Amino acid sequence: MAKLVINGGIPLEGSVKISGAKNAALAVIAASLLAEGETVLENIPQINDVVILTEILQSLGASVFWKDRETLSITVPDDVHCVANYREVKRLRASNLLLGPLVARRRKARISLPGGCQIGSRPMDLHLKGLAKLGCTIGVEHGFIKACCSRLEGNRIYLDFPSVGATENIMMAAAVAEGKTIIENAAKEPEIVDLASFLNSMGGKIRGAGTDRIKITGVKTLRAAKYAIIPDRIEAGTFLAAVTITGGNVRVENVIPPHLKPIIAKLQEAGAWIKEEDSSLHIVGPERIKSVDIKTLPFPGFPTDMQSQMMALLALAYGTGVIVENVFENRLLVANELNRMGAQIKVEGHTAIVQGVPFLNGVSVKAPDLRSGVALILAGLAARGTTEIYNLHVIDRGYLNVEEKLSRLGADIKRID
């Protein structure tokens, strides 16, 4: 069984380049099913989630290959398959993003209910209600979602919650629906804006992405395009937190600072010095971390995908911090593993009360999910002694060569198979 071995206590120094955004890449790859011709996507990270999604597209009949380490070519045949079986989708939650483009392209789709990290229920009801509003007949039976329609028609759709996945699925289907669609209470994440920009580069007509009201005028066809996705704001936030927790001095490159505002604000409140420099951030960690309170919210609030990393950081802060998780009910699981390292964290429902301690001790821990796993890496970087982290496949889902990037910053970290 593979493990990461970390000898902590070394401040990170140097510079690190952030990879393309995982969540943007998954949505854009799914949207390529709508295009006629060869789609070329740049700045795509070869992380496990992306590789799995490309394998699913290949199983549907698409031609998919890497032109280089960060460039992906996708060509979709007219008769692309519309059935994605459990064997293909069980490893990837984002496979639900295939529903909108497949039903738009083939007027029918049959997709197994997806898998992924067990961080909460993440129901599909908003996705299905939205597609039904566009004219789809929806059914769920024997573990499959089935959708079909004779045609897609634009409509006004109100989301009970600003779900990123539901917004993306509806946006992709509505891009080629007849007439106009308005999505109200839409998700406002940067990945939504990136998907809209990609669809528009293919000839789509989408306005308002990044606000809670997205207007879409359907077009008959979308042509393939060449497109570079945005950098990963969560990977960037993770490295900023890593520098903060180790008291390091690092330039984090290839970032879009406005995407990181809530993260930057909380790290500065915790004592970090951060300076914006065009498409990079220069950060210097504090001698002692200050406690802060965090409430996760949809963008532009503090991202749930950074909550576990902040919990690791607050475990070493001076004072008591309170974390309220408002997005996913099972995203406080890392508290148990951090407590094994000497942290003092008490979880009550969706709230974690973190009493900072002077130091953490290196022990053997298991990553419960993607973000918890990288939070344990942060804890290991700052801990006394040696930390061993198991269940690495969940970390590999979302971070490209994380141990190599940290090693280049001076961390004593290595992967042992």
XYZ file of N, CA and C in Angstrom, residues 258-366:
327
model
N -8.319 37.455 -7.712
C -9.720 37.657 -7.315
C -10.447 36.354 -6.967
N -10.030 35.246 -7.549
C -10.653 33.960 -7.220
C -10.316 33.509 -5.804
N -9.279 34.116 -5.222
C -8.756 33.674 -3.926
C -9.060 34.646 -2.795
N -9.902 35.637 -3.051
C -10.127 36.686 -2.051
C -10.531 36.159 -0.672
N -11.529 35.267 -0.563
C -11.898 34.808 0.783
C -10.790 34.023 1.472
N -9.991 33.286 0.698
C -8.885 32.523 1.273
C -7.782 33.467 1.733
N -7.426 34.418 0.875
C -6.393 35.389 1.229
C -6.784 36.152 2.489
N -8.049 36.573 2.561
C -8.508 37.357 3.716
C -8.343 36.580 5.019
N -8.710 35.290 5.014
C -8.615 34.489 6.241
C -7.166 34.190 6.611
N -6.310 33.960 5.618
C -4.898 33.698 5.922
C -4.217 34.960 6.451
N -4.591 36.115 5.907
C -4.051 37.368 6.452
C -4.535 37.593 7.874
N -5.788 37.271 8.126
C -6.327 37.377 9.486
C -5.592 36.435 10.434
N -5.137 35.308 9.891
C -4.389 34.338 10.705
C -2.933 34.731 10.893
N -2.502 35.809 10.235
C -1.154 36.324 10.466
C -0.218 36.272 9.282
N -0.633 35.696 8.158
C 0.241 35.619 6.990
C 0.355 36.983 6.304
N 1.532 37.225 5.717
C 1.746 38.417 4.890
C 1.625 37.982 3.435
N 0.734 38.635 2.680
C 0.490 38.233 1.296
C 0.483 39.467 0.413
N 1.215 39.396 -0.695
C 1.282 40.496 -1.656
C 0.939 39.966 -3.042
N 0.025 40.666 -3.729
C -0.331 40.297 -5.102
C 0.718 40.834 -6.064
N 1.130 39.973 -6.999
C 2.105 40.360 -8.021
C 1.639 39.820 -9.365
N 0.818 40.599 -10.066
C 0.254 40.195 -11.354
C -0.467 38.856 -11.211
N 0.066 37.792 -11.819
C -0.584 36.479 -11.755
C 0.065 35.576 -10.720
N 0.625 36.169 -9.684
C 1.237 35.386 -8.606
C 0.957 36.041 -7.265
N 1.200 35.294 -6.220
C 1.058 35.785 -4.848
C 2.335 35.463 -4.079
N 2.881 36.454 -3.398
C 4.038 36.246 -2.533
C 3.530 36.166 -1.097
N 3.803 35.053 -0.428
C 3.294 34.849 0.917
C 4.424 34.513 1.878
N 4.358 35.102 3.063
C 5.292 34.802 4.153
C 4.464 34.399 5.365
N 4.752 33.230 5.901
C 4.000 32.729 7.039
C 4.373 33.420 8.336
N 3.461 33.437 9.317
C 3.722 34.103 10.605
C 4.550 33.229 11.542
N 5.119 33.854 12.575
C 5.817 33.082 13.600
C 4.834 32.232 14.387
N 3.646 32.758 14.650
C 2.594 32.009 15.337
C 1.259 32.329 14.681
N 0.524 31.314 14.360
C -0.759 31.471 13.689
C -1.798 31.976 14.688
N -2.650 32.886 14.229
C -3.745 33.390 15.051
C -5.029 32.640 14.700
N -5.852 32.382 15.680
C -7.127 31.701 15.436
C -8.091 32.610 14.679
N -8.869 32.005 13.804
C -9.916 32.711 13.070
C -11.163 31.832 13.058
N -12.287 32.425 12.752
C -13.542 31.688 12.588
C -13.872 31.597 11.102
N -14.441 30.479 10.695
C -14.720 30.237 9.274
C -16.126 29.682 9.108
N -16.842 30.195 8.134
C -18.121 29.619 7.713
C -18.042 29.362 6.218
N -18.207 28.117 5.820
C -18.166 27.813 4.398
C -19.479 28.203 3.736
N -19.367 28.762 2.534
C -20.525 29.222 1.770
C -20.221 29.092 0.287
N -21.242 29.047 -0.565
C -20.989 29.115 -2.002
C -20.227 30.396 -2.349
N -19.503 30.368 -3.456
C -18.737 31.524 -3.908
C -19.655 32.752 -4.027
N -19.204 33.922 -3.558
C -17.849 34.303 -3.171
C -17.525 34.108 -1.691
N -18.264 33.252 -1.012
C -17.941 32.935 0.375
C -16.732 32.033 0.475
N -16.387 31.658 1.700
C -15.209 30.812 1.901
C -15.499 29.415 1.366
N -14.621 28.858 0.515
C -14.931 27.589 -0.159
C -14.860 26.378 0.769
N -15.851 25.516 0.655
C -15.840 24.272 1.429
C -14.620 23.420 1.109
N -14.087 23.536 -0.119
C -12.920 22.742 -0.507
C -11.643 23.177 0.211
N -11.677 24.300 0.949
C -10.513 24.735 1.735
C -10.728 24.575 3.228
N -11.880 24.056 3.621
C -12.197 23.981 5.044
C -11.279 23.020 5.800
N -11.008 21.846 5.238
C -10.150 20.865 5.920
C -8.734 21.396 6.100
N -8.202 22.076 5.064
C -6.855 22.634 5.161
C -6.781 23.685 6.264
N -7.846 24.491 6.384
C -7.864 25.512 7.430
C -7.996 24.890 8.812
N -8.664 23.753 8.894
C -8.753 23.078 10.184
C -7.366 22.629 10.651
N -6.565 22.107 9.718
C -5.197 21.714 10.063
C -4.395 22.920 10.535
N -4.565 24.041 9.862
C -3.843 25.258 10.218
C -4.276 25.771 11.588
N -5.581 25.779 11.842
C -6.088 26.288 13.124
C -5.724 25.377 14.286
N -5.421 24.115 13.981
C -5.003 23.202 15.050
C -3.736 23.695 15.730
N -2.943 24.518 15.019
C -1.687 25.034 15.573
C -1.771 26.528 15.890
N -2.969 27.077 15.859
C -3.135 28.512 16.083
C -3.183 28.847 17.575
N -2.922 30.118 17.863
C -3.044 30.611 19.232
C -4.495 31.005 19.467
N -5.155 30.302 20.403
C -6.546 30.597 20.696
C -7.476 29.518 20.163
N -8.753 29.867 20.104
C -9.787 28.918 19.674
C -10.494 29.437 18.430
N -10.575 28.582 17.419
C -11.276 28.919 16.186
C -12.510 28.054 16.020
N -13.518 28.596 15.363
C -14.767 27.864 15.123
C -14.978 27.747 13.615
N -15.213 26.525 13.162
C -15.487 26.261 11.748
C -16.918 25.766 11.625
N -17.704 26.416 10.779
C -19.076 25.991 10.501
C -19.139 25.543 9.049
N -19.459 24.274 8.826
C -19.557 23.716 7.477
C -21.002 23.771 7.011
N -21.264 24.634 6.037
C -22.631 24.863 5.568
C -22.948 24.193 4.235
N -21.975 23.480 3.640
C -22.187 22.942 2.301
C -22.310 21.425 2.319
N -21.313 20.722 2.879
C -21.331 19.262 2.916
C -21.303 18.778 4.366
N -22.268 17.918 4.709
C -22.439 17.533 6.105
C -21.349 16.616 6.637
N -20.617 15.922 5.756
C -19.596 14.978 6.216
C -18.184 15.494 5.991
N -18.004 16.794 5.967
C -16.694 17.317 5.628
C -15.858 17.705 6.848
N -16.193 17.177 8.000
C -15.387 17.423 9.192
C -14.658 16.161 9.634
N -14.582 15.169 8.735
C -14.004 13.874 9.094
C -12.523 13.950 9.447
N -11.814 14.930 8.906
C -10.381 15.017 9.157
C -10.079 15.331 10.616
N -11.062 15.818 11.367
C -10.835 16.151 12.776
C -10.328 14.949 13.558
N -10.876 13.765 13.288
C -10.444 12.569 14.022
C -8.973 12.272 13.788
N -8.521 12.398 12.544
C -7.111 12.112 12.240
C -6.196 13.188 12.814
N -6.621 14.443 12.763
C -5.818 15.514 13.353
C -5.709 15.349 14.862
N -6.776 14.895 15.505
C -6.721 14.652 16.949
C -5.725 13.554 17.290
N -5.560 12.585 16.393
C -4.560 11.541 16.610
C -3.149 12.115 16.583
N -2.989 13.272 15.934
C -1.689 13.937 15.872
C -1.485 14.891 17.040
N -2.490 14.996 17.917
C -2.368 15.861 19.085
C -3.218 17.100 19.052
N -4.011 17.271 18.001
C -4.901 18.429 17.935
C -6.028 18.294 18.960
N -6.655 19.421 19.278
C -7.800 19.428 20.190
C -8.995 20.025 19.436
N -9.729 19.136 18.777
C -10.853 19.541 17.941
C -12.099 18.790 18.392
N -13.150 19.527 18.636
C -14.420 18.933 19.035
C -15.457 19.235 17.977
N -16.085 18.184 17.468
C -17.088 18.343 16.415
C -18.475 18.185 17.003
N -19.331 19.163 16.726
C -20.728 19.122 17.149
C -21.596 19.429 15.935
N -22.175 18.402 15.356
C -22.986 18.595 14.154
C -22.147 19.102 13.005
N -22.512 20.279 12.483
C -21.788 20.871 11.362
C -20.729 21.864 11.826
N -20.401 21.849 13.107
C -19.463 22.818 13.666
C -18.275 22.115 14.299
N -17.081 22.654 14.055
C -15.858 22.158 14.697
C -15.262 23.286 15.540
N -14.999 22.987 16.791
C -14.350 23.939 17.693
C -12.900 23.505 17.819
N -11.986 24.365 17.360
C -10.570 24.013 17.271
C -9.790 24.820 18.306
N -9.331 24.138 19.349
C -8.471 24.753 20.355
C -7.022 24.530 19.934
N -6.340 25.617 19.594
C -4.972 25.485 19.105
C -4.022 24.892 20.136
N -3.057 24.126 19.654
C -2.036 23.521 20.512
C -0.662 23.996 20.050
N 0.349 23.919 20.920
C 1.688 24.409 20.531
C 2.323 23.602 19.404
N 2.041 22.306 19.333
C 2.660 21.487 18.295
C 1.823 20.236 18.040
N 2.023 19.632 16.858
C 1.438 18.348 16.501
C 2.544 17.312 16.425
N 2.185 16.050 16.599
C 3.149 14.958 16.530
C 2.909 14.108 15.287
N 3.979 13.702 14.644
C 3.867 12.834 13.493
C 3.404 11.440 13.894
N 2.361 10.938 13.240
C 1.844 9.578 13.476
C 1.393 9.032 12.120
N 0.892 7.824 12.111
C 0.304 7.249 10.907
C -1.171 7.619 10.844
N -1.600 8.151 9.694
C -2.984 8.584 9.525
C -3.496 8.115 8.156
N -4.817 8.138 8.006
C -5.456 7.718 6.767
C -6.298 8.861 6.222
